[in-house]
Amino acid sequence: MQGKESNPPDGGYGWVVVVSAFMVMGFTAAVLKTFGLFFVEIQQHFDELASITSWITSITIAIFHLGAPVASSLCAKYSHRAVVITGGLLAFSGMALGFLGLSMVWMYATTGFLQGLGISFSWIPAISIVSHYFSKKRALANAIASAGECAFAFTFGPFFQWLIDQFGWKGALLIIGGIQLNICVCGALMRPLKSSCLPETSYPEAETPSSKRVSGRHNDKSAMTHKTFNWMLVRRQDFVLYAIFGVLAAMSFFVPPLFLVPLSYSLGIDESWTASLLSILAMVDFAGRLLCGWYANLRVTKTIHLLTMTIALISTSLMLLPLASNYLSLAIFTGFYGFFFGTTVAIHITVLADVVGMSDFDSALGLFMLIRSTGGFVGPPLAGLIVDMAGDYRAGFYMAGATLILSGVFLVILDHFQQRKEKENQTNTKPEKSTLPYPSLHFLELQNRRYQEHDVVV
């Protein structure tokens, strides 16, 4: 009988946690996604190249990923709630200090490093605790929580542009930092789940006092084991293949939001219309996440197959986006990209849980984000360098599309590896074939033999 404590509630207060995570996604990832509105402003203020200015976003993304193992370890030692509140304070500090705008190096340290660490300490625990609160509805819960990113980005696009117009880019950073303090409120609502750190364990139906003491010691041992960060996941081939996919995907995911605004400017599109592109991107992204989360929850298609399909579609849309020549065509291609991006983000964490299992999920999430940081760190500057060499922002989108195609190859390899592993497990656990079709017939034959031997003796 499975211990009741180890079963995720799959509802109840879990939906409060989902709403809190939804808000955290908005105050972290949505801010990062719409930071492209500040790109041109900061570039012109410091009179720097695109490759130099893009290091702000690159550092933010890199620290976001590098801080993931630290955030996961702190969650195990303290609680998800405490880490999220700390992340909210760090995110506010990054934006508030960035308001001073002393130099480009200062921007690297504040809106880059501090903001990235704040996002990491907020995003990682929020998405992790949702996975612990849900099992059967995990794909849907993760999709709803992650949808906060695009729901907020839909309004943040025009709102941030208005802040820049009214208060300048420095004043806008200070106001956004104040808004991010709400992360602390969301963290306070993330009530710790008593058994979220315990793996599922089987117990006998009848328990004696001695067995209860043994099972109590076993539970303590299980909790202590889980609280030790599992670095040995890097030796698992399935995890390594998925991590390589994550690196290549991260090289691509952060390039389009960064260069979409400059590309629209190069096409002669007005600033007000450019801000609406980010709203369109957020709206279709939101629809893609919810639709894909709902479909994945039906369990009609394996999540890894669904993820492979969405990667193929998003890479195709990125290759087509640079063909836009006016606002209408750019809005259409942006819509396709945003929708397929949403479907990808909705399930990639669920696929990670399927690959490693929930017992190692917290460690896997931290390690995955850490390894993926190399892609997020290299992607934007590499795309910026290609743009500077080509003299055209379209080159960055081609680079992102090609890298995503390569990442999809590793998903295919991972799928074949898992199928082969499943076949081997089935072969090893297959019971020996009996000459008789049913155990009851085998029992009757033994009884007949005993009667025959008894008759011979008599």
Short mmCIF file of C-alpha atoms in Angstrom, two decimals:
data_model
loop_
_atom_site.label_atom_id
_atom_site.label_comp_id
_atom_site.label_asym_id
_atom_site.label_seq_id
_atom_site.Cartn_x
_atom_site.Cartn_y
_atom_site.Cartn_z
CA MET A 1 0.00 0.00 0.00
CA GLN A 2 1.39 3.34 -0.97
CA GLY A 3 1.81 5.90 1.76
CA LYS A 4 -0.89 8.53 1.63
CA GLU A 5 1.62 11.27 2.45
CA SER A 6 3.56 10.66 -0.75
CA ASN A 7 0.60 11.18 -3.05
CA PRO A 8 0.42 14.70 -4.54
CA PRO A 9 -2.96 16.32 -3.80
CA ASP A 10 -3.59 17.04 -7.52
CA GLY A 11 -5.87 19.94 -6.63
CA GLY A 12 -7.14 21.75 -3.55
CA TYR A 13 -4.57 24.23 -2.27
CA GLY A 14 -2.41 23.18 -5.20
CA TRP A 15 -4.41 25.56 -7.41
CA VAL A 16 -3.44 28.45 -5.10
CA VAL A 17 0.17 27.43 -5.65
CA VAL A 18 -0.43 27.36 -9.42
CA VAL A 19 -1.87 30.90 -9.36
CA SER A 20 1.10 32.09 -7.29
CA ALA A 21 3.51 30.47 -9.75
CA PHE A 22 1.51 32.06 -12.59
CA MET A 23 2.19 35.49 -11.07
CA VAL A 24 5.87 34.72 -10.46
CA MET A 25 6.31 33.73 -14.11
CA GLY A 26 4.84 37.10 -15.08
CA PHE A 27 7.09 39.15 -12.80
CA THR A 28 10.24 37.31 -13.92
CA ALA A 29 10.17 35.67 -17.35
CA ALA A 30 7.75 38.24 -18.83
CA VAL A 31 10.04 41.09 -17.77
CA LEU A 32 12.99 39.30 -19.38
CA LYS A 33 11.00 38.64 -22.54
CA THR A 34 10.00 42.30 -23.00
CA PHE A 35 13.42 43.69 -22.11
CA GLY A 36 14.04 44.12 -25.85
CA LEU A 37 12.17 47.44 -25.53
CA PHE A 38 15.12 48.75 -23.50
CA PHE A 39 17.72 47.39 -25.94
CA VAL A 40 17.76 50.31 -28.37
CA GLU A 41 17.42 52.88 -25.57
CA ILE A 42 20.42 51.54 -23.65
CA GLN A 43 22.43 51.07 -26.85
CA GLN A 44 21.89 54.68 -27.88
CA HIS A 45 22.53 56.03 -24.36
CA PHE A 46 25.94 54.38 -24.07
CA ASP A 47 26.66 54.51 -27.84
CA GLU A 48 27.66 50.83 -28.05
CA LEU A 49 27.38 48.06 -30.64
CA ALA A 50 24.53 45.55 -30.59
CA SER A 51 26.93 42.78 -29.56
CA ILE A 52 28.08 44.80 -26.52
CA THR A 53 24.58 45.80 -25.42
CA SER A 54 23.24 42.26 -25.81
CA TRP A 55 25.58 41.10 -23.02
CA ILE A 56 23.09 42.55 -20.51
CA THR A 57 20.45 40.03 -21.57
CA SER A 58 23.08 37.35 -21.97
CA ILE A 59 24.33 37.76 -18.40
CA THR A 60 20.75 37.78 -17.07
CA ILE A 61 20.00 34.53 -18.86
CA ALA A 62 23.30 32.93 -17.82
CA ILE A 63 22.91 33.79 -14.12
CA PHE A 64 19.28 32.66 -14.28
CA HIS A 65 20.53 29.22 -15.32
CA LEU A 66 23.72 29.13 -13.22
CA GLY A 67 21.76 29.92 -10.07
CA ALA A 68 19.38 27.01 -10.64
CA PRO A 69 21.36 24.34 -8.69
CA VAL A 70 21.81 26.81 -5.82
CA ALA A 71 18.07 27.56 -5.82
CA SER A 72 17.23 23.83 -5.86
CA SER A 73 19.61 23.11 -2.98
CA LEU A 74 18.20 25.99 -0.93
CA CYS A 75 14.66 24.70 -1.54
CA ALA A 76 15.65 21.34 -0.08
CA LYS A 77 17.44 22.89 2.91
CA TYR A 78 14.88 25.58 3.71
CA SER A 79 11.66 25.82 1.65
CA HIS A 80 10.37 26.90 -1.74
CA ARG A 81 8.59 29.78 -0.01
CA ALA A 82 11.77 31.26 1.51
CA VAL A 83 13.74 31.04 -1.74
CA VAL A 84 10.99 32.72 -3.80
CA ILE A 85 10.81 35.64 -1.34
CA THR A 86 14.59 36.02 -1.53
CA GLY A 87 14.37 36.01 -5.32
CA GLY A 88 11.82 38.82 -5.26
CA LEU A 89 14.14 41.01 -3.18
CA LEU A 90 17.08 40.31 -5.51
CA ALA A 91 15.04 41.10 -8.63
CA PHE A 92 13.93 44.43 -7.13
CA SER A 93 17.53 45.28 -6.20
CA GLY A 94 18.74 44.61 -9.75
CA MET A 95 16.23 46.95 -11.35
CA ALA A 96 16.44 49.64 -8.65
CA LEU A 97 20.23 49.83 -8.91
CA GLY A 98 20.06 49.68 -12.72
CA PHE A 99 18.08 52.94 -12.45
CA LEU A 100 21.39 54.73 -11.75
CA GLY A 101 22.74 53.72 -15.17
CA LEU A 102 26.36 54.59 -14.30
CA SER A 103 28.04 52.58 -17.08
CA MET A 104 27.62 49.51 -19.25
CA VAL A 105 29.57 47.45 -16.69
CA TRP A 106 27.16 48.72 -14.02
CA MET A 107 24.24 47.50 -16.14
CA TYR A 108 25.93 44.11 -16.44
CA ALA A 109 26.17 43.88 -12.63
CA THR A 110 22.64 45.11 -11.82
CA THR A 111 20.06 44.39 -14.55
CA GLY A 112 22.31 41.53 -15.63
CA PHE A 113 23.68 39.70 -12.57
CA LEU A 114 21.29 40.69 -9.75
CA GLN A 115 18.19 40.50 -11.94
CA GLY A 116 19.26 37.08 -13.27
CA LEU A 117 19.84 35.75 -9.75
CA GLY A 118 16.47 37.09 -8.63
CA ILE A 119 14.73 35.41 -11.57
CA SER A 120 16.52 32.13 -10.82
CA PHE A 121 15.59 32.15 -7.12
CA SER A 122 11.95 32.91 -8.04
CA TRP A 123 11.36 30.85 -11.19
CA ILE A 124 13.03 27.57 -10.15
CA PRO A 125 11.16 27.06 -6.83
CA ALA A 126 7.84 28.19 -8.35
CA ILE A 127 7.89 25.68 -11.20
CA SER A 128 9.30 22.98 -8.92
CA ILE A 129 6.62 23.20 -6.22
CA VAL A 130 3.87 23.00 -8.86
CA SER A 131 5.29 19.67 -10.07
CA HIS A 132 5.25 18.36 -6.48
CA TYR A 133 1.63 19.39 -5.90
CA PHE A 134 0.40 17.61 -9.05
CA SER A 135 0.87 14.18 -10.63
CA LYS A 136 -1.98 13.23 -12.98
CA LYS A 137 -2.63 16.87 -13.91
CA ARG A 138 1.05 17.88 -13.90
CA ALA A 139 1.21 18.81 -17.60
CA LEU A 140 -1.87 21.02 -17.32
CA ALA A 141 -0.71 22.63 -14.05
CA ASN A 142 2.73 23.40 -15.48
CA ALA A 143 1.16 24.84 -18.62
CA ILE A 144 -1.13 27.14 -16.62
CA ALA A 145 1.72 28.29 -14.37
CA SER A 146 4.08 28.96 -17.28
CA ALA A 147 1.31 30.83 -19.12
CA GLY A 148 1.80 33.68 -16.63
CA GLU A 149 4.88 34.62 -18.63
CA CYS A 150 2.91 35.43 -21.78
CA ALA A 151 -0.20 36.73 -20.03
CA PHE A 152 1.87 39.44 -18.37
CA ALA A 153 4.04 40.00 -21.45
CA PHE A 154 0.85 40.82 -23.37
CA THR A 155 0.30 43.90 -21.19
CA PHE A 156 3.94 44.57 -20.32
CA GLY A 157 4.81 45.35 -23.96
CA PRO A 158 2.70 48.52 -24.36
CA PHE A 159 2.97 49.32 -20.61
CA PHE A 160 6.77 49.32 -20.60
CA GLN A 161 6.82 51.39 -23.79
CA TRP A 162 4.55 53.92 -22.06
CA LEU A 163 6.84 53.96 -19.01
CA ILE A 164 9.86 54.62 -21.22
CA ASP A 165 8.05 57.45 -23.02
CA GLN A 166 6.89 59.05 -19.75
CA PHE A 167 9.82 58.48 -17.38
CA GLY A 168 12.72 57.46 -19.63
CA TRP A 169 14.37 54.06 -19.58
CA LYS A 170 15.96 54.66 -16.16
CA GLY A 171 12.70 55.64 -14.48
CA ALA A 172 10.98 52.68 -16.13
CA LEU A 173 13.53 50.29 -14.59
CA LEU A 174 12.86 51.66 -11.09
CA ILE A 175 9.08 51.28 -11.46
CA ILE A 176 9.44 47.75 -12.82
CA GLY A 177 11.63 46.86 -9.83
CA GLY A 178 8.85 48.01 -7.50
CA ILE A 179 6.37 45.83 -9.39
CA GLN A 180 8.68 42.83 -8.94
CA LEU A 181 8.41 43.15 -5.16
CA ASN A 182 5.05 41.37 -5.56
CA ILE A 183 7.08 38.17 -6.05
CA CYS A 184 7.55 38.17 -2.26
CA VAL A 185 3.77 38.10 -1.77
CA CYS A 186 3.44 35.18 -4.21
CA GLY A 187 6.20 33.31 -2.39
CA ALA A 188 4.41 33.70 0.93
CA LEU A 189 1.41 31.83 -0.54
CA MET A 190 3.53 28.82 -1.54
CA ARG A 191 2.80 26.63 1.46
CA PRO A 192 5.34 23.80 1.82
CA LEU A 193 4.01 20.33 1.04
CA LYS A 194 5.07 17.98 3.83
CA SER A 195 5.87 15.00 1.64
CA SER A 196 6.96 16.88 -1.52
CA CYS A 197 10.55 15.85 -0.89
CA LEU A 198 9.84 12.20 -0.15
CA PRO A 199 9.92 9.52 -2.85
CA GLU A 200 6.95 7.18 -3.05
CA THR A 201 7.46 4.19 -0.75
CA SER A 202 5.56 0.91 -0.30
CA TYR A 203 4.57 -0.33 3.14
CA PRO A 204 2.98 -3.60 4.35
CA GLU A 205 -0.72 -3.65 5.18
CA ALA A 206 -0.22 -4.72 8.79
CA GLU A 207 2.36 -2.85 10.86
CA THR A 208 3.77 -3.90 14.18
CA PRO A 209 5.33 -1.36 16.56
CA SER A 210 8.79 -2.50 15.49
CA SER A 211 7.92 -2.17 11.79
CA LYS A 212 6.58 1.34 12.43
CA ARG A 213 9.90 2.28 14.00
CA VAL A 214 11.75 0.83 11.01
CA SER A 215 9.51 2.64 8.51
CA GLY A 216 9.98 5.87 10.50
CA ARG A 217 13.75 5.50 10.23
CA HIS A 218 13.32 4.71 6.51
CA ASN A 219 11.31 7.91 6.00
CA ASP A 220 13.98 9.96 7.77
CA LYS A 221 16.65 8.35 5.62
CA SER A 222 14.63 9.02 2.46
CA ALA A 223 14.20 12.69 3.36
CA MET A 224 17.92 13.06 4.08
CA THR A 225 18.82 11.34 0.83
CA HIS A 226 16.59 13.64 -1.19
CA LYS A 227 18.06 16.74 0.42
CA THR A 228 21.46 15.82 -0.97
CA PHE A 229 21.80 17.30 -4.45
CA ASN A 230 22.19 14.45 -6.95
CA TRP A 231 25.11 15.43 -9.18
CA MET A 232 25.35 11.85 -10.46
CA LEU A 233 22.56 12.56 -12.95
CA VAL A 234 25.25 13.73 -15.37
CA ARG A 235 26.18 10.05 -15.77
CA ARG A 236 22.74 9.10 -17.07
CA GLN A 237 22.67 9.00 -20.86
CA ASP A 238 19.02 10.00 -21.13
CA PHE A 239 19.57 13.09 -18.97
CA VAL A 240 22.70 14.08 -20.90
CA LEU A 241 20.87 13.85 -24.23
CA TYR A 242 18.05 16.01 -22.90
CA ALA A 243 20.55 18.51 -21.48
CA ILE A 244 22.24 18.85 -24.89
CA PHE A 245 18.84 19.56 -26.39
CA GLY A 246 18.37 22.23 -23.70
CA VAL A 247 21.70 23.91 -24.53
CA LEU A 248 20.92 24.17 -28.24
CA ALA A 249 17.34 25.28 -27.61
CA ALA A 250 18.50 27.99 -25.19
CA MET A 251 20.84 29.36 -27.86
CA SER A 252 17.74 30.01 -29.97
CA PHE A 253 14.89 30.82 -27.58
CA PHE A 254 16.23 34.16 -26.37
CA VAL A 255 17.29 35.53 -29.75
CA PRO A 256 13.88 36.35 -31.38
CA PRO A 257 12.50 38.50 -28.51
CA LEU A 258 15.79 40.37 -28.38
CA PHE A 259 15.97 41.23 -32.09
CA LEU A 260 12.28 41.42 -32.98
CA VAL A 261 12.05 45.10 -32.00
CA PRO A 262 15.24 46.17 -33.87
CA LEU A 263 14.10 44.17 -36.93
CA SER A 264 10.78 46.01 -36.98
CA TYR A 265 12.61 49.35 -36.72
CA SER A 266 14.82 48.38 -39.67
CA LEU A 267 11.65 47.75 -41.69
CA GLY A 268 10.46 51.29 -40.92
CA ILE A 269 7.64 50.22 -38.57
CA ASP A 270 6.48 52.84 -36.04
CA GLU A 271 7.36 52.36 -32.34
CA SER A 272 3.72 52.07 -31.26
CA TRP A 273 3.12 49.26 -33.78
CA THR A 274 6.35 47.57 -32.71
CA ALA A 275 5.13 47.34 -29.12
CA SER A 276 1.98 45.63 -30.38
CA LEU A 277 4.15 42.88 -31.91
CA LEU A 278 5.26 41.90 -28.41
CA SER A 279 1.60 41.80 -27.33
CA ILE A 280 0.72 39.55 -30.28
CA LEU A 281 3.68 37.34 -29.40
CA ALA A 282 2.47 37.06 -25.81
CA MET A 283 -1.17 36.41 -26.76
CA VAL A 284 -0.50 33.50 -29.13
CA ASP A 285 2.18 32.18 -26.75
CA PHE A 286 -0.48 32.07 -24.02
CA ALA A 287 -2.89 30.18 -26.30
CA GLY A 288 -0.17 27.72 -27.33
CA ARG A 289 0.75 26.87 -23.75
CA LEU A 290 -2.79 26.23 -22.57
CA LEU A 291 -3.75 24.25 -25.66
CA CYS A 292 -0.63 22.09 -25.53
CA GLY A 293 -0.95 21.57 -21.77
CA TRP A 294 -4.57 20.45 -22.20
CA TYR A 295 -3.64 18.10 -25.06
CA ALA A 296 -0.66 16.64 -23.18
CA ASN A 297 -2.94 15.99 -20.19
CA LEU A 298 -5.10 13.73 -22.39
CA ARG A 299 -2.04 11.44 -22.80
CA VAL A 300 -2.91 10.74 -26.43
CA THR A 301 0.67 11.39 -27.56
CA LYS A 302 3.90 10.78 -25.66
CA THR A 303 5.21 14.11 -24.36
CA ILE A 304 8.62 13.64 -25.97
CA HIS A 305 6.98 13.05 -29.37
CA LEU A 306 4.86 16.15 -28.87
CA LEU A 307 7.94 18.19 -27.94
CA THR A 308 9.84 16.98 -31.02
CA MET A 309 6.95 18.03 -33.24
CA THR A 310 6.72 21.51 -31.69
CA ILE A 311 10.49 22.02 -32.09
CA ALA A 312 10.20 21.22 -35.80
CA LEU A 313 7.35 23.72 -36.19
CA ILE A 314 9.02 26.53 -34.24
CA SER A 315 12.26 26.20 -36.22
CA THR A 316 10.29 26.39 -39.46
CA SER A 317 8.50 29.55 -38.32
CA LEU A 318 11.85 31.15 -37.37
CA MET A 319 13.20 30.47 -40.85
CA LEU A 320 10.12 32.12 -42.39
CA LEU A 321 9.98 35.16 -40.08
CA PRO A 322 12.84 37.09 -41.76
CA LEU A 323 10.88 36.99 -45.06
CA ALA A 324 8.50 39.63 -43.64
CA SER A 325 8.66 42.99 -45.39
CA ASN A 326 5.93 44.99 -43.61
CA TYR A 327 3.97 45.10 -40.36
CA LEU A 328 1.21 42.69 -41.44
CA SER A 329 3.54 39.94 -42.65
CA LEU A 330 5.81 40.42 -39.62
CA ALA A 331 2.81 40.15 -37.29
CA ILE A 332 1.65 36.91 -38.99
CA PHE A 333 5.06 35.23 -38.80
CA THR A 334 5.50 36.46 -35.22
CA GLY A 335 2.17 34.86 -34.38
CA PHE A 336 3.26 31.48 -35.75
CA TYR A 337 6.54 31.66 -33.87
CA GLY A 338 4.84 32.70 -30.62
CA PHE A 339 2.24 29.93 -30.76
CA PHE A 340 4.75 27.13 -31.36
CA PHE A 341 7.11 28.62 -28.77
CA GLY A 342 4.25 28.42 -26.25
CA THR A 343 3.56 24.77 -27.04
CA THR A 344 7.26 23.98 -26.58
CA VAL A 345 7.64 25.75 -23.24
CA ALA A 346 4.42 24.23 -21.89
CA ILE A 347 5.75 20.67 -21.89
CA HIS A 348 9.57 20.75 -21.81
CA ILE A 349 9.66 20.65 -17.98
CA THR A 350 7.08 17.83 -17.98
CA VAL A 351 9.32 15.87 -20.37
CA LEU A 352 12.24 16.36 -17.95
CA ALA A 353 10.13 14.87 -15.13
CA ASP A 354 9.27 11.91 -17.39
CA VAL A 355 12.95 11.36 -18.23
CA VAL A 356 14.38 11.35 -14.69
CA GLY A 357 11.35 10.62 -12.46
CA MET A 358 10.03 12.76 -9.59
CA SER A 359 12.48 11.38 -7.02
CA ASP A 360 15.33 13.17 -8.84
CA PHE A 361 13.29 15.99 -10.36
CA ASP A 362 14.54 18.85 -8.16
CA SER A 363 18.18 17.92 -8.74
CA ALA A 364 17.52 17.35 -12.45
CA LEU A 365 15.82 20.73 -12.83
CA GLY A 366 18.75 22.52 -11.21
CA LEU A 367 21.34 20.62 -13.26
CA PHE A 368 19.35 21.03 -16.47
CA MET A 369 19.14 24.80 -16.01
CA LEU A 370 22.85 24.94 -15.12
CA ILE A 371 23.93 23.05 -18.23
CA ARG A 372 21.44 24.95 -20.39
CA SER A 373 22.99 28.23 -19.22
CA THR A 374 25.83 27.80 -21.69
CA GLY A 375 23.34 28.08 -24.53
CA GLY A 376 21.63 31.13 -23.04
CA PHE A 377 25.00 32.74 -22.40
CA VAL A 378 26.42 32.16 -25.88
CA GLY A 379 23.24 32.54 -27.98
CA PRO A 380 22.47 36.30 -27.82
CA PRO A 381 26.11 37.50 -28.23
CA LEU A 382 26.67 35.02 -31.08
CA ALA A 383 23.52 36.21 -32.80
CA GLY A 384 24.60 39.82 -32.17
CA LEU A 385 27.99 39.12 -33.73
CA ILE A 386 26.35 37.54 -36.78
CA VAL A 387 24.02 40.56 -37.07
CA ASP A 388 26.98 42.96 -36.87
CA MET A 389 28.87 40.98 -39.55
CA ALA A 390 25.86 40.65 -41.86
CA GLY A 391 24.54 44.14 -41.19
CA ASP A 392 21.02 42.70 -41.06
CA TYR A 393 18.89 41.59 -38.09
CA ARG A 394 17.45 38.76 -40.23
CA ALA A 395 20.68 36.82 -39.83
CA GLY A 396 19.99 36.34 -36.12
CA PHE A 397 16.69 34.61 -36.84
CA TYR A 398 18.29 32.24 -39.37
CA MET A 399 20.90 31.32 -36.78
CA ALA A 400 18.18 30.62 -34.17
CA GLY A 401 16.17 28.44 -36.56
CA ALA A 402 19.17 26.34 -37.61
CA THR A 403 20.20 25.73 -33.99
CA LEU A 404 16.68 24.59 -33.08
CA ILE A 405 16.69 22.07 -35.92
CA LEU A 406 19.89 20.60 -34.50
CA SER A 407 18.36 20.43 -31.00
CA GLY A 408 15.45 18.39 -32.39
CA VAL A 409 17.92 15.74 -33.58
CA PHE A 410 18.91 15.02 -29.97
CA LEU A 411 15.26 14.60 -29.00
CA VAL A 412 14.91 11.93 -31.68
CA ILE A 413 18.04 10.19 -30.36
CA LEU A 414 16.66 10.36 -26.80
CA ASP A 415 13.37 8.84 -27.90
CA HIS A 416 15.14 5.90 -29.59
CA PHE A 417 17.28 5.42 -26.47
CA GLN A 418 14.20 5.30 -24.22
CA GLN A 419 12.39 2.86 -26.50
CA ARG A 420 15.39 0.54 -26.56
CA LYS A 421 15.67 0.77 -22.76
CA GLU A 422 11.99 -0.09 -22.35
CA LYS A 423 12.36 -3.14 -24.60
CA GLU A 424 15.38 -4.34 -22.59
CA ASN A 425 13.48 -3.92 -19.32
CA GLN A 426 10.52 -5.86 -20.70
CA THR A 427 12.85 -8.65 -21.84
CA ASN A 428 14.62 -8.86 -18.47
CA THR A 429 11.39 -8.85 -16.44
CA LYS A 430 9.49 -11.25 -18.70
CA PRO A 431 8.41 -14.33 -16.65
CA GLU A 432 9.40 -17.82 -17.70
CA LYS A 433 6.80 -19.48 -19.90
CA SER A 434 4.93 -22.37 -18.35
CA THR A 435 3.97 -25.46 -20.34
CA LEU A 436 0.46 -25.12 -18.93
CA PRO A 437 -1.68 -22.08 -19.72
CA TYR A 438 -3.05 -21.49 -16.19
CA PRO A 439 -1.56 -21.95 -12.70
CA SER A 440 -4.74 -23.71 -11.57
CA LEU A 441 -4.15 -26.50 -14.11
CA HIS A 442 -0.57 -26.83 -12.91
CA PHE A 443 -1.87 -27.26 -9.36
CA LEU A 444 -4.33 -29.97 -10.48
CA GLU A 445 -1.57 -31.87 -12.26
CA LEU A 446 0.57 -31.90 -9.09
CA GLN A 447 -2.37 -33.18 -7.08
CA ASN A 448 -2.99 -35.99 -9.60
CA ARG A 449 0.66 -37.01 -9.37
CA ARG A 450 0.42 -37.18 -5.58
CA TYR A 451 -2.72 -39.34 -5.78
CA GLN A 452 -1.04 -41.65 -8.31
CA GLU A 453 2.06 -42.03 -6.11
CA HIS A 454 -0.19 -42.72 -3.10
CA ASP A 455 -2.07 -45.45 -5.05
CA VAL A 456 1.21 -47.12 -6.08
CA VAL A 457 2.43 -47.20 -2.48
CA VAL A 458 -0.84 -48.64 -1.25
#
